[in-house]
């Protein structure tokens, strides 16, 4: 039985990262039922229950070393682990796991990573040093590949694939409708259904912009505005802050939901306007037109790849520009839907390619000539 250890931002209640882990598990199980997956997690019990895998606490050094020792392959990813914007400790932590695994003679792969921004010189040197130790790298966009090369990661093959979450499927309609009923959310009023995904961020002025634009959409389009938290309660609280600035009435999902449930809800929208990358990915999977609010380069990179508009950097967000982009997206929504659904097939294939390449590495190699 092949044993794989996955190191990532798991067990923190972030639906995007849990979607990544859920999709990783599914991709491997589809390819090889004998694969046994264990994850490093901030909440091992929750991870075990949600994903039906083993998990150990990510900060327990004895359990982490034991898990590495037992693994045949260590995956670092997926997601934006190699960045130092949200935390200066992320890069040293994740690369320490990689370093230990290589010193213990394990095969190691950067799995569907998003890379950057990396601002600290120490972290840049660390990525170059440890990155050249790994056996194989897949990244979720071309910008991440370029960042690694610019940082000096030259030795391992680097493949541009897609975020693992693109392989995910939503819950059934019955389950989804039960959630809306439980939340008292009625989407049958006939108006446009517009989902909004926000997260706490340092640019508080954007709250007022989002509130004003939401009011405009309700007044002019009879829109049903639904705030969709991807990390609970942080995003929920941020949504309440914005709703408190509104004059019209909006709705919010008031409970912590799993990736499949959130994917279903995103799919019920006519348009999705969001900060959270995986809210936008969920919309793209379901063919829902997008307008991105770019708090991070990864959002811009994704929107460019799927051909959807961005309102630009959050610090420059203006009511008129966001209204204009949303109005344009509403007019073109059927065209956007067709484009996204066509793109989904390619992205789902590339999402599963991560696992195919990992298993090839586990079985003894990979094709250097296909390196991007």
CSV table of C-alpha atoms in Angstrom, one decimal:
chain,number,residue,atom,x,y,z
A,1,UNK,CA,0.0,0.0,0.0
A,2,UNK,CA,1.4,3.4,-1.0
A,3,UNK,CA,1.5,6.0,1.8
A,4,UNK,CA,1.2,9.7,1.0
A,5,UNK,CA,1.6,12.5,3.5
A,6,UNK,CA,0.1,15.9,2.6
A,7,UNK,CA,1.3,19.1,4.2
A,8,UNK,CA,-0.9,22.2,3.7
A,9,UNK,CA,-3.1,24.8,5.4
A,10,UNK,CA,-5.6,22.2,6.6
A,11,UNK,CA,-7.8,22.2,9.7
A,12,UNK,CA,-8.2,26.0,9.9
A,13,UNK,CA,-11.8,26.0,8.7
A,14,UNK,CA,-11.0,27.5,5.3
A,15,UNK,CA,-13.3,26.1,2.7
A,16,UNK,CA,-10.9,26.7,-0.1
A,17,UNK,CA,-8.1,24.7,1.5
A,18,UNK,CA,-10.5,22.0,2.6
A,19,UNK,CA,-11.7,21.8,-1.0
A,20,UNK,CA,-8.1,21.3,-2.1
A,21,UNK,CA,-7.6,18.4,0.3
A,22,UNK,CA,-10.9,16.9,-0.5
A,23,UNK,CA,-10.1,17.0,-4.2
A,24,UNK,CA,-6.6,15.6,-3.6
A,25,UNK,CA,-8.0,12.6,-1.8
A,26,UNK,CA,-10.6,12.0,-4.5
A,27,UNK,CA,-8.1,12.3,-7.4
A,28,UNK,CA,-5.8,9.7,-5.8
A,29,UNK,CA,-8.6,7.3,-4.9
A,30,UNK,CA,-9.9,7.4,-8.5
A,31,UNK,CA,-6.5,6.5,-9.8
A,32,UNK,CA,-5.4,4.0,-7.2
A,33,UNK,CA,-7.7,2.7,-4.4
A,34,UNK,CA,-4.7,1.4,-2.5
A,35,UNK,CA,-3.3,4.8,-1.8
A,36,UNK,CA,-3.3,5.7,1.9
A,37,UNK,CA,-3.4,9.4,2.6
A,38,UNK,CA,-2.5,11.2,5.9
A,39,UNK,CA,-2.6,15.0,6.4
A,40,UNK,CA,-0.9,17.4,8.7
A,41,UNK,CA,-3.7,19.5,10.2
A,42,UNK,CA,-4.4,22.1,12.8
A,43,UNK,CA,-7.5,20.1,13.8
A,44,UNK,CA,-6.8,16.4,13.1
A,45,UNK,CA,-10.1,15.2,14.4
A,46,UNK,CA,-12.1,17.5,12.1
A,47,UNK,CA,-9.8,16.6,9.1
A,48,UNK,CA,-10.3,12.9,9.7
A,49,UNK,CA,-14.1,13.3,9.9
A,50,UNK,CA,-14.4,15.6,6.8
A,51,UNK,CA,-12.0,13.7,4.5
A,52,UNK,CA,-12.1,10.1,5.8
A,53,UNK,CA,-8.3,10.0,6.1
A,54,UNK,CA,-5.8,9.9,8.9
A,55,UNK,CA,-4.4,13.2,10.3
A,56,UNK,CA,-1.9,14.3,12.8
A,57,UNK,CA,-1.3,17.7,14.4
A,58,UNK,CA,0.9,19.9,12.3
A,59,UNK,CA,2.8,21.4,15.3
A,60,UNK,CA,3.5,18.2,17.2
A,61,UNK,CA,7.2,17.5,16.2
A,62,UNK,CA,7.2,13.8,17.2
A,63,UNK,CA,4.0,13.0,15.3
A,64,UNK,CA,5.1,15.0,12.2
A,65,UNK,CA,8.5,13.2,12.1
A,66,UNK,CA,6.8,9.9,12.5
A,67,UNK,CA,4.3,10.7,9.7
A,68,UNK,CA,7.2,11.6,7.4
A,69,UNK,CA,9.1,8.5,8.3
A,70,UNK,CA,6.1,6.3,7.4
A,71,UNK,CA,5.4,8.0,4.1
A,72,UNK,CA,6.5,6.9,0.6
A,73,UNK,CA,5.8,10.4,-0.8
A,74,UNK,CA,5.4,13.8,0.8
A,75,UNK,CA,3.3,16.4,-0.9
A,76,UNK,CA,3.6,20.1,0.0
A,77,UNK,CA,0.4,21.7,-1.1
A,78,UNK,CA,-1.8,22.5,-2.7
A,79,UNK,CA,-2.6,26.2,-2.4
A,80,UNK,CA,-0.7,29.4,-1.7
A,81,UNK,CA,1.8,28.1,0.8
A,82,UNK,CA,4.9,29.8,-0.6
A,83,UNK,CA,4.0,33.4,0.2
A,84,UNK,CA,4.9,35.8,3.1
A,85,UNK,CA,2.0,38.3,2.9
A,86,UNK,CA,-0.5,36.7,5.3
A,87,UNK,CA,2.3,35.3,7.6
A,88,UNK,CA,6.0,35.5,7.8
A,89,UNK,CA,6.1,32.0,9.3
A,90,UNK,CA,4.4,30.1,6.5
A,91,UNK,CA,7.3,29.6,4.2
A,92,UNK,CA,9.8,28.5,6.9
A,93,UNK,CA,7.2,26.0,8.3
A,94,UNK,CA,6.3,24.4,5.0
A,95,UNK,CA,9.8,24.2,3.8
A,96,UNK,CA,11.0,22.7,7.0
A,97,UNK,CA,8.6,19.8,6.4
A,98,UNK,CA,10.1,19.4,2.9
A,99,UNK,CA,13.7,19.7,4.2
A,100,UNK,CA,13.1,17.0,6.8
A,101,UNK,CA,11.4,14.7,4.3
A,102,UNK,CA,14.4,15.0,1.9
A,103,UNK,CA,16.9,14.4,4.7
A,104,UNK,CA,14.9,11.2,5.6
A,105,UNK,CA,15.2,10.0,2.0
A,106,UNK,CA,11.6,10.6,0.9
A,107,UNK,CA,10.3,11.6,-2.5
A,108,UNK,CA,8.9,15.1,-2.2
A,109,UNK,CA,6.6,17.1,-4.5
A,110,UNK,CA,5.4,20.6,-4.5
A,111,UNK,CA,1.7,19.8,-5.3
A,112,UNK,CA,-0.4,22.4,-7.2
A,113,UNK,CA,1.3,25.3,-5.5
A,114,UNK,CA,0.5,29.0,-5.9
A,115,UNK,CA,3.7,31.0,-5.4
A,116,UNK,CA,4.1,34.5,-4.2
A,117,UNK,CA,4.2,37.3,-3.3
A,118,UNK,CA,7.6,36.6,-1.6
A,119,UNK,CA,9.0,39.8,-0.1
A,120,UNK,CA,11.6,38.8,2.5
A,121,UNK,CA,15.1,38.0,1.2
A,122,UNK,CA,15.5,35.2,3.8
A,123,UNK,CA,12.3,33.5,2.4
A,124,UNK,CA,13.6,33.9,-1.2
A,125,UNK,CA,16.8,32.2,-0.4
A,126,UNK,CA,15.0,29.5,1.5
A,127,UNK,CA,12.7,28.7,-1.5
A,128,UNK,CA,15.7,28.5,-3.8
A,129,UNK,CA,17.6,26.2,-1.5
A,130,UNK,CA,14.8,23.8,-0.5
A,131,UNK,CA,13.0,24.1,-3.8
A,132,UNK,CA,15.9,22.6,-5.6
A,133,UNK,CA,15.9,19.6,-3.3
A,134,UNK,CA,12.4,18.4,-4.3
A,135,UNK,CA,11.8,15.8,-7.0
A,136,UNK,CA,8.8,17.3,-8.9
A,137,UNK,CA,6.8,20.5,-8.9
A,138,UNK,CA,3.3,21.3,-10.1
A,139,UNK,CA,1.9,24.9,-9.9
A,140,UNK,CA,-1.6,26.2,-10.5
A,141,UNK,CA,-0.7,29.0,-12.8
A,142,UNK,CA,2.1,30.2,-15.1
A,143,UNK,CA,3.0,33.2,-12.8
A,144,UNK,CA,3.8,30.7,-10.0
A,145,UNK,CA,6.2,28.8,-12.4
A,146,UNK,CA,7.9,32.1,-13.4
A,147,UNK,CA,8.2,33.1,-9.7
A,148,UNK,CA,10.0,29.9,-8.8
A,149,UNK,CA,12.3,30.2,-11.8
A,150,UNK,CA,13.1,33.8,-10.9
A,151,UNK,CA,13.8,32.7,-7.3
A,152,UNK,CA,16.4,30.2,-8.6
A,153,UNK,CA,14.4,26.9,-8.5
A,154,UNK,CA,16.0,25.2,-11.6
A,155,UNK,CA,16.5,21.5,-10.9
A,156,UNK,CA,13.1,19.9,-10.5
A,157,UNK,CA,10.7,19.6,-13.5
A,158,UNK,CA,7.9,22.2,-13.2
A,159,UNK,CA,4.5,21.5,-14.7
A,160,UNK,CA,1.7,24.1,-14.9
A,161,UNK,CA,-1.5,22.3,-14.0
A,162,UNK,CA,-4.6,23.7,-12.1
A,163,UNK,CA,-5.9,24.1,-8.6
A,164,UNK,CA,-7.0,20.6,-7.3
A,165,UNK,CA,-10.4,22.0,-6.4
A,166,UNK,CA,-11.4,22.0,-10.1
A,167,UNK,CA,-12.0,18.2,-9.7
A,168,UNK,CA,-14.6,18.8,-7.0
A,169,UNK,CA,-18.4,18.1,-7.5
A,170,UNK,CA,-21.2,19.8,-5.6
A,171,UNK,CA,-23.8,18.2,-3.2
A,172,UNK,CA,-27.1,17.1,-4.7
A,173,UNK,CA,-30.0,19.6,-5.0
A,174,UNK,CA,-31.9,18.2,-2.0
A,175,UNK,CA,-29.0,18.8,0.3
A,176,UNK,CA,-28.4,22.2,-1.0
A,177,UNK,CA,-32.0,23.3,-0.8
A,178,UNK,CA,-32.1,22.1,2.9
A,179,UNK,CA,-29.2,24.5,3.7
A,180,UNK,CA,-31.0,27.5,2.1
A,181,UNK,CA,-34.3,26.6,3.9
A,182,UNK,CA,-32.4,26.3,7.2
A,183,UNK,CA,-30.8,29.7,6.6
A,184,UNK,CA,-34.1,31.3,5.6
A,185,UNK,CA,-32.8,32.2,2.2
A,186,UNK,CA,-35.3,32.3,-0.6
A,187,UNK,CA,-33.8,32.7,-4.1
A,188,UNK,CA,-37.1,32.4,-6.0
A,189,UNK,CA,-38.1,36.1,-6.0
A,190,UNK,CA,-37.3,36.4,-9.7
A,191,UNK,CA,-34.5,38.9,-9.4
A,192,UNK,CA,-30.8,38.3,-10.2
A,193,UNK,CA,-29.0,36.2,-7.7
A,194,UNK,CA,-25.6,37.7,-7.0
A,195,UNK,CA,-23.1,36.1,-4.6
A,196,UNK,CA,-20.5,38.1,-2.8
A,197,UNK,CA,-17.4,36.6,-1.1
A,198,UNK,CA,-15.4,38.8,1.1
A,199,UNK,CA,-12.6,38.3,3.6
A,200,UNK,CA,-11.1,40.5,6.3
A,201,UNK,CA,-8.4,42.7,4.8
A,202,UNK,CA,-6.4,45.8,5.7
A,203,UNK,CA,-8.3,48.0,3.2
A,204,UNK,CA,-11.4,48.8,5.2
A,205,UNK,CA,-12.5,51.5,2.7
A,206,UNK,CA,-13.6,48.7,0.3
A,207,UNK,CA,-16.4,47.8,2.7
A,208,UNK,CA,-18.3,51.0,1.9
A,209,UNK,CA,-17.7,50.5,-1.9
A,210,UNK,CA,-19.1,46.9,-1.7
A,211,UNK,CA,-22.1,48.1,0.4
A,212,UNK,CA,-22.9,50.9,-2.1
A,213,UNK,CA,-22.6,48.6,-5.1
A,214,UNK,CA,-24.8,46.0,-3.4
A,215,UNK,CA,-27.5,48.7,-2.7
A,216,UNK,CA,-27.3,49.8,-6.3
A,217,UNK,CA,-27.8,46.2,-7.6
A,218,UNK,CA,-30.8,45.7,-5.3
A,219,UNK,CA,-32.5,48.9,-6.4
A,220,UNK,CA,-31.8,48.7,-10.1
A,221,UNK,CA,-31.9,44.9,-10.8
A,222,UNK,CA,-34.1,43.7,-7.9
A,223,UNK,CA,-31.0,41.6,-7.1
A,224,UNK,CA,-30.9,39.0,-4.3
A,225,UNK,CA,-27.5,39.7,-2.7
A,226,UNK,CA,-26.1,36.7,-0.9
A,227,UNK,CA,-22.8,36.9,1.1
A,228,UNK,CA,-21.0,33.6,1.0
A,229,UNK,CA,-18.4,33.1,3.8
A,230,UNK,CA,-15.6,30.8,2.8
A,231,UNK,CA,-13.9,30.9,6.2
A,232,UNK,CA,-16.1,30.9,9.2
A,233,UNK,CA,-16.6,33.0,11.3
A,234,UNK,CA,-14.0,35.5,9.8
A,235,UNK,CA,-15.8,36.0,6.5
A,236,UNK,CA,-19.2,35.9,8.1
A,237,UNK,CA,-18.2,38.8,10.5
A,238,UNK,CA,-16.8,40.8,7.6
A,239,UNK,CA,-20.0,40.2,5.6
A,240,UNK,CA,-22.0,41.5,8.6
A,241,UNK,CA,-19.8,44.7,8.7
A,242,UNK,CA,-20.7,45.4,5.0
A,243,UNK,CA,-24.4,44.6,5.5
A,244,UNK,CA,-24.4,47.0,8.4
A,245,UNK,CA,-23.3,49.8,5.9
A,246,UNK,CA,-26.1,48.9,3.4
A,247,UNK,CA,-29.5,50.6,3.2
A,248,UNK,CA,-31.1,47.7,1.4
A,249,UNK,CA,-31.5,44.1,2.8
A,250,UNK,CA,-29.0,41.5,1.9
A,251,UNK,CA,-28.6,37.8,2.9
A,252,UNK,CA,-25.7,35.9,4.4
A,253,UNK,CA,-24.9,32.2,4.9
A,254,UNK,CA,-24.8,32.1,8.7
A,255,UNK,CA,-23.1,28.7,9.3
A,256,UNK,CA,-19.9,26.9,8.5
A,257,UNK,CA,-20.3,24.8,5.4
A,258,UNK,CA,-18.1,22.2,3.6
A,259,UNK,CA,-16.7,22.7,0.2
A,260,UNK,CA,-19.3,20.7,-1.7
A,261,UNK,CA,-22.2,22.7,0.0
A,262,UNK,CA,-20.5,26.0,-0.9
A,263,UNK,CA,-19.9,24.8,-4.4
A,264,UNK,CA,-23.6,24.1,-4.8
A,265,UNK,CA,-24.6,27.5,-3.4
A,266,UNK,CA,-22.1,29.3,-5.7
A,267,UNK,CA,-23.6,27.4,-8.6
A,268,UNK,CA,-27.1,28.9,-7.8
A,269,UNK,CA,-25.9,32.4,-8.4
A,270,UNK,CA,-26.3,34.4,-11.7
A,271,UNK,CA,-23.1,36.2,-10.9
A,272,UNK,CA,-20.3,35.9,-8.3
A,273,UNK,CA,-18.3,38.9,-7.1
A,274,UNK,CA,-15.5,37.9,-4.8
A,275,UNK,CA,-12.2,38.3,-3.0
A,276,UNK,CA,-11.7,34.7,-2.0
A,277,UNK,CA,-9.9,32.7,-4.7
A,278,UNK,CA,-11.9,29.5,-4.1
A,279,UNK,CA,-15.3,31.3,-4.2
A,280,UNK,CA,-14.3,32.4,-7.7
A,281,UNK,CA,-13.0,28.9,-8.6
A,282,UNK,CA,-16.3,27.4,-7.3
A,283,UNK,CA,-18.2,29.9,-9.5
A,284,UNK,CA,-16.1,29.0,-12.5
A,285,UNK,CA,-16.7,25.2,-12.0
A,286,UNK,CA,-20.4,25.9,-12.0
A,287,UNK,CA,-20.3,28.2,-15.0
A,288,UNK,CA,-21.2,31.3,-13.1
A,289,UNK,CA,-19.8,34.6,-14.5
A,290,UNK,CA,-17.3,36.3,-12.2
A,291,UNK,CA,-16.1,39.7,-11.2
A,292,UNK,CA,-13.0,39.5,-9.0
A,293,UNK,CA,-11.8,41.8,-6.2
A,294,UNK,CA,-8.1,41.3,-6.3
A,295,UNK,CA,-6.6,41.5,-2.8
A,296,UNK,CA,-3.8,39.2,-3.9
A,297,UNK,CA,-2.0,38.5,-7.3
A,298,UNK,CA,-3.4,34.9,-7.2
A,299,UNK,CA,-6.9,36.3,-7.8
A,300,UNK,CA,-5.7,38.3,-10.9
A,301,UNK,CA,-3.8,35.3,-12.2
A,302,UNK,CA,-6.8,33.1,-12.0
A,303,UNK,CA,-9.2,35.6,-13.5
A,304,UNK,CA,-6.8,36.1,-16.5
A,305,UNK,CA,-6.6,32.3,-17.0
A,306,UNK,CA,-10.4,31.9,-17.2
A,307,UNK,CA,-11.1,35.1,-19.1
A,308,UNK,CA,-13.1,36.9,-16.4
A,309,UNK,CA,-12.8,40.6,-15.3
A,310,UNK,CA,-11.1,42.0,-12.3
A,311,UNK,CA,-12.0,45.2,-10.5
A,312,UNK,CA,-8.3,45.7,-9.9
A,313,UNK,CA,-6.4,46.0,-6.6
A,314,UNK,CA,-8.6,46.3,-3.6
A,315,UNK,CA,-7.0,49.5,-2.4
A,316,UNK,CA,-8.1,51.2,-5.7
A,317,UNK,CA,-11.7,49.9,-5.6
A,318,UNK,CA,-14.2,52.5,-6.8
A,319,UNK,CA,-18.0,52.3,-6.8
A,320,UNK,CA,-18.3,53.4,-10.5
A,321,UNK,CA,-15.8,50.9,-11.8
A,322,UNK,CA,-17.3,48.0,-9.9
A,323,UNK,CA,-20.8,48.9,-10.9
A,324,UNK,CA,-19.7,49.1,-14.6
A,325,UNK,CA,-17.9,45.8,-14.5
A,326,UNK,CA,-20.9,44.0,-12.9
A,327,UNK,CA,-23.4,45.6,-15.4
A,328,UNK,CA,-21.2,44.4,-18.2
A,329,UNK,CA,-21.0,40.9,-16.7
A,330,UNK,CA,-24.7,40.8,-16.4
A,331,UNK,CA,-25.2,41.7,-20.0
A,332,UNK,CA,-22.7,39.0,-21.1
A,333,UNK,CA,-23.5,36.3,-18.6
A,334,UNK,CA,-24.7,33.7,-21.2
A,335,UNK,CA,-21.6,34.1,-23.2
A,336,UNK,CA,-19.4,34.0,-20.0
A,337,UNK,CA,-21.3,30.9,-18.9
A,338,UNK,CA,-20.5,29.0,-22.1
A,339,UNK,CA,-16.8,30.1,-21.9
A,340,UNK,CA,-16.4,29.0,-18.3
A,341,UNK,CA,-18.1,25.6,-18.8
A,342,UNK,CA,-15.8,24.9,-21.8
A,343,UNK,CA,-12.8,26.0,-19.8
A,344,UNK,CA,-13.9,23.7,-16.9
A,345,UNK,CA,-13.1,20.5,-18.8
A,346,UNK,CA,-9.6,21.6,-19.4
A,347,UNK,CA,-9.1,22.7,-15.8
A,348,UNK,CA,-10.6,19.5,-14.3
A,349,UNK,CA,-8.2,17.5,-16.4
A,350,UNK,CA,-5.2,19.5,-15.3
A,351,UNK,CA,-6.4,19.3,-11.6
A,352,UNK,CA,-6.3,15.5,-11.9
A,353,UNK,CA,-3.0,15.7,-13.7
A,354,UNK,CA,-1.4,16.6,-10.3
A,355,UNK,CA,-2.3,13.2,-8.9
A,356,UNK,CA,-1.2,11.4,-12.1
A,357,UNK,CA,2.2,13.0,-12.0
A,358,UNK,CA,2.5,12.3,-8.2
A,359,UNK,CA,1.8,8.6,-8.8
A,360,UNK,CA,4.3,8.4,-11.6
A,361,UNK,CA,6.9,9.9,-9.3
A,362,UNK,CA,5.9,7.3,-6.6
A,363,UNK,CA,6.3,4.5,-9.1
A,364,UNK,CA,9.8,5.6,-10.1
A,365,UNK,CA,10.1,8.7,-12.2
A,366,UNK,CA,8.6,11.3,-14.4
A,367,UNK,CA,9.2,12.6,-18.0
A,368,UNK,CA,11.7,15.4,-17.9
A,369,UNK,CA,11.0,16.4,-21.5
A,370,UNK,CA,7.5,17.5,-20.7
A,371,UNK,CA,8.8,20.1,-18.2
A,372,UNK,CA,7.3,23.6,-18.7
